[in-house]
mmCIF file with all atom_site columns, C-alpha atoms in Angstrom:
data_model
loop_
_atom_site.group_PDB
_atom_site.id
_atom_site.type_symbol
_atom_site.label_atom_id
_atom_site.label_alt_id
_atom_site.label_comp_id
_atom_site.label_asym_id
_atom_site.label_entity_id
_atom_site.label_seq_id
_atom_site.pdbx_PDB_ins_code
_atom_site.Cartn_x
_atom_site.Cartn_y
_atom_site.Cartn_z
_atom_site.occupancy
_atom_site.B_iso_or_equiv
_atom_site.pdbx_formal_charge
_atom_site.auth_seq_id
_atom_site.auth_comp_id
_atom_site.auth_asym_id
_atom_site.auth_atom_id
_atom_site.pdbx_PDB_model_num
ATOM 1  C CA . MET A 1 1  ? 0.000  0.000  0.000  1.00 0.00 ? 1147 MET A CA 1
ATOM 2  C CA . LYS A 1 2  ? 1.364  3.403  -0.979 1.00 0.00 ? 1148 LYS A CA 1
ATOM 3  C CA . SER A 1 3  ? 1.296  6.399  1.323  1.00 0.00 ? 1149 SER A CA 1
ATOM 4  C CA . GLY A 1 4  ? -0.306 9.612  0.114  1.00 0.00 ? 1150 GLY A CA 1
ATOM 5  C CA . ASN A 1 5  ? 3.051  11.205 -0.699 1.00 0.00 ? 1151 ASN A CA 1
ATOM 6  C CA . GLU A 1 6  ? 4.066  8.578  -3.219 1.00 0.00 ? 1152 GLU A CA 1
ATOM 7  C CA . LYS A 1 7  ? 3.178  8.404  -6.887 1.00 0.00 ? 1153 LYS A CA 1
ATOM 8  C CA . ASN A 1 8  ? 2.640  5.143  -8.728 1.00 0.00 ? 1154 ASN A CA 1
ATOM 9  C CA . ASP A 1 9  ? 6.391  4.700  -9.155 1.00 0.00 ? 1155 ASP A CA 1
ATOM 10 C CA . GLY A 1 10 ? 6.806  4.580  -5.356 1.00 0.00 ? 1156 GLY A CA 1
ATOM 11 C CA . LYS A 1 11 ? 8.966  7.702  -5.083 1.00 0.00 ? 1157 LYS A CA 1
ATOM 12 C CA . PRO A 1 12 ? 8.053  10.259 -2.417 1.00 0.00 ? 1158 PRO A CA 1
ATOM 13 C CA . GLU A 1 13 ? 6.913  13.629 -3.749 1.00 0.00 ? 1159 GLU A CA 1
ATOM 14 C CA . LEU A 1 14 ? 7.950  16.983 -2.361 1.00 0.00 ? 1160 LEU A CA 1
ATOM 15 C CA . PHE A 1 15 ? 7.437  20.584 -3.369 1.00 0.00 ? 1161 PHE A CA 1
ATOM 16 C CA . ILE A 1 16 ? 9.948  23.437 -3.350 1.00 0.00 ? 1162 ILE A CA 1
ATOM 17 C CA . ASP A 1 17 ? 8.309  26.813 -4.021 1.00 0.00 ? 1163 ASP A CA 1
ATOM 18 C CA . ASN A 1 18 ? 5.286  24.956 -5.478 1.00 0.00 ? 1164 ASN A CA 1
ATOM 19 C CA . GLU A 1 19 ? 7.400  22.991 -7.977 1.00 0.00 ? 1165 GLU A CA 1
ATOM 20 C CA . ARG A 1 20 ? 6.953  19.219 -7.642 1.00 0.00 ? 1166 ARG A CA 1
ATOM 21 C CA . PHE A 1 21 ? 9.946  16.896 -7.373 1.00 0.00 ? 1167 PHE A CA 1
ATOM 22 C CA . ASP A 1 22 ? 10.210 13.122 -6.984 1.00 0.00 ? 1168 ASP A CA 1
ATOM 23 C CA . TRP A 1 23 ? 12.871 11.769 -4.640 1.00 0.00 ? 1169 TRP A CA 1
ATOM 24 C CA . ASP A 1 24 ? 14.435 8.280  -4.527 1.00 0.00 ? 1170 ASP A CA 1
ATOM 25 C CA . SER A 1 25 ? 14.569 7.973  -0.742 1.00 0.00 ? 1171 SER A CA 1
ATOM 26 C CA . GLU A 1 26 ? 12.244 8.299  2.247  1.00 0.00 ? 1172 GLU A CA 1
ATOM 27 C CA . SER A 1 27 ? 14.455 11.057 3.705  1.00 0.00 ? 1173 SER A CA 1
ATOM 28 C CA . ILE A 1 28 ? 16.240 14.124 2.378  1.00 0.00 ? 1174 ILE A CA 1
ATOM 29 C CA . THR A 1 29 ? 18.812 16.479 3.891  1.00 0.00 ? 1175 THR A CA 1
ATOM 30 C CA . GLY A 1 30 ? 18.861 20.254 3.669  1.00 0.00 ? 1176 GLY A CA 1
ATOM 31 C CA . GLU A 1 31 ? 21.916 20.024 1.422  1.00 0.00 ? 1177 GLU A CA 1
ATOM 32 C CA . GLN A 1 32 ? 20.101 17.646 -0.929 1.00 0.00 ? 1178 GLN A CA 1
ATOM 33 C CA . LEU A 1 33 ? 17.066 19.968 -1.002 1.00 0.00 ? 1179 LEU A CA 1
ATOM 34 C CA . ARG A 1 34 ? 19.330 22.835 -2.031 1.00 0.00 ? 1180 ARG A CA 1
ATOM 35 C CA . GLU A 1 35 ? 20.865 20.748 -4.819 1.00 0.00 ? 1181 GLU A CA 1
ATOM 36 C CA . LEU A 1 36 ? 17.506 19.424 -6.029 1.00 0.00 ? 1182 LEU A CA 1
ATOM 37 C CA . GLY A 1 37 ? 15.917 22.884 -6.180 1.00 0.00 ? 1183 GLY A CA 1
ATOM 38 C CA . ALA A 1 38 ? 19.079 24.706 -7.325 1.00 0.00 ? 1184 ALA A CA 1
ATOM 39 C CA . ILE A 1 39 ? 18.764 26.971 -4.273 1.00 0.00 ? 1185 ILE A CA 1
ATOM 40 C CA . PRO A 1 40 ? 21.569 29.550 -3.933 1.00 0.00 ? 1186 PRO A CA 1
ATOM 41 C CA . ASP A 1 41 ? 23.473 30.171 -0.687 1.00 0.00 ? 1187 ASP A CA 1
ATOM 42 C CA . ASP A 1 42 ? 21.876 33.583 -0.112 1.00 0.00 ? 1188 ASP A CA 1
ATOM 43 C CA . VAL A 1 43 ? 18.433 32.000 0.275  1.00 0.00 ? 1189 VAL A CA 1
ATOM 44 C CA . ASP A 1 44 ? 16.998 30.218 3.334  1.00 0.00 ? 1190 ASP A CA 1
ATOM 45 C CA . VAL A 1 45 ? 14.853 27.100 3.048  1.00 0.00 ? 1191 VAL A CA 1
ATOM 46 C CA . PHE A 1 46 ? 11.795 26.540 5.244  1.00 0.00 ? 1192 PHE A CA 1
ATOM 47 C CA . TRP A 1 47 ? 9.647  23.452 5.826  1.00 0.00 ? 1193 TRP A CA 1
ATOM 48 C CA . LYS A 1 48 ? 5.936  24.242 5.777  1.00 0.00 ? 1194 LYS A CA 1
ATOM 49 C CA . ARG A 1 49 ? 4.006  21.965 8.127  1.00 0.00 ? 1195 ARG A CA 1
ATOM 50 C CA . PRO A 1 50 ? 0.248  22.376 8.620  1.00 0.00 ? 1196 PRO A CA 1
ATOM 51 C CA . GLY A 1 51 ? -0.697 23.465 12.123 1.00 0.00 ? 1197 GLY A CA 1
ATOM 52 C CA . GLN A 1 52 ? 2.914  24.155 13.110 1.00 0.00 ? 1198 GLN A CA 1
ATOM 53 C CA . PRO A 1 53 ? 5.291  27.097 12.696 1.00 0.00 ? 1199 PRO A CA 1
ATOM 54 C CA . ASP A 1 54 ? 7.460  26.979 9.582  1.00 0.00 ? 1200 ASP A CA 1
ATOM 55 C CA . GLN A 1 55 ? 10.840 25.464 10.370 1.00 0.00 ? 1201 GLN A CA 1
ATOM 56 C CA . GLU A 1 56 ? 14.112 26.607 8.850  1.00 0.00 ? 1202 GLU A CA 1
ATOM 57 C CA . VAL A 1 57 ? 15.942 23.734 7.163  1.00 0.00 ? 1203 VAL A CA 1
ATOM 58 C CA . GLN A 1 58 ? 19.672 23.706 7.827  1.00 0.00 ? 1204 GLN A CA 1
ATOM 59 C CA . ARG A 1 59 ? 22.082 21.974 5.447  1.00 0.00 ? 1205 ARG A CA 1
ATOM 60 C CA . ASP A 1 60 ? 22.574 19.119 7.929  1.00 0.00 ? 1206 ASP A CA 1
ATOM 61 C CA . SER A 1 61 ? 18.839 18.744 8.726  1.00 0.00 ? 1207 SER A CA 1
ATOM 62 C CA . GLU A 1 62 ? 17.262 15.427 7.734  1.00 0.00 ? 1208 GLU A CA 1
ATOM 63 C CA . ILE A 1 63 ? 13.562 15.247 6.901  1.00 0.00 ? 1209 ILE A CA 1
ATOM 64 C CA . ASN A 1 64 ? 11.568 12.013 6.798  1.00 0.00 ? 1210 ASN A CA 1
ATOM 65 C CA . LEU A 1 65 ? 9.432  12.285 3.654  1.00 0.00 ? 1211 LEU A CA 1
ATOM 66 C CA . ALA A 1 66 ? 7.419  9.179  4.550  1.00 0.00 ? 1212 ALA A CA 1
ATOM 67 C CA . ALA A 1 67 ? 6.285  10.394 7.987  1.00 0.00 ? 1213 ALA A CA 1
ATOM 68 C CA . HIS A 1 68 ? 3.135  12.149 6.729  1.00 0.00 ? 1214 HIS A CA 1
ATOM 69 C CA . PRO A 1 69 ? 0.440  11.117 4.239  1.00 0.00 ? 1215 PRO A CA 1
ATOM 70 C CA . ALA A 1 70 ? 0.806  14.259 2.085  1.00 0.00 ? 1216 ALA A CA 1
ATOM 71 C CA . PRO A 1 71 ? 3.835  15.536 0.143  1.00 0.00 ? 1217 PRO A CA 1
ATOM 72 C CA . GLU A 1 72 ? 6.219  17.705 2.162  1.00 0.00 ? 1218 GLU A CA 1
ATOM 73 C CA . ARG A 1 73 ? 6.329  21.366 1.154  1.00 0.00 ? 1219 ARG A CA 1
ATOM 74 C CA . PHE A 1 74 ? 9.315  23.677 1.317  1.00 0.00 ? 1220 PHE A CA 1
ATOM 75 C CA . PHE A 1 75 ? 9.711  27.326 0.403  1.00 0.00 ? 1221 PHE A CA 1
ATOM 76 C CA . THR A 1 76 ? 12.603 29.694 0.021  1.00 0.00 ? 1222 THR A CA 1
ATOM 77 C CA . GLN A 1 77 ? 13.165 33.221 1.244  1.00 0.00 ? 1223 GLN A CA 1
ATOM 78 C CA . ALA A 1 78 ? 16.065 35.624 0.852  1.00 0.00 ? 1224 ALA A CA 1
ATOM 79 C CA . VAL A 1 79 ? 18.352 35.625 3.891  1.00 0.00 ? 1225 VAL A CA 1
ATOM 80 C CA . GLY A 1 80 ? 17.374 38.398 6.307  1.00 0.00 ? 1226 GLY A CA 1
ATOM 81 C CA . SER A 1 81 ? 13.974 39.098 4.745  1.00 0.00 ? 1227 SER A CA 1
ATOM 82 C CA . GLN A 1 82 ? 10.699 38.596 6.560  1.00 0.00 ? 1228 GLN A CA 1
ATOM 83 C CA . ALA A 1 83 ? 7.625  36.875 5.212  1.00 0.00 ? 1229 ALA A CA 1
ATOM 84 C CA . GLY A 1 84 ? 5.034  39.363 4.138  1.00 0.00 ? 1230 GLY A CA 1
#
């Protein structure tokens, strides 16, 4: 049985700034997120989790993509700027 964040090919889905990506593993690091989304160093990455405050993703953070039934969502923001 597939969880809600997997497509028919069994790969977990995730979104970075509303762009969908498939990933080959049940977890991903902050460094891998940056590589996957071609995120520059002067941009912060945040993990958007329903019902919880957004969490900044550090390069050495590890996120379990299989822990929730829906795809994980991440967004970027210029370093030092505030959400508006």
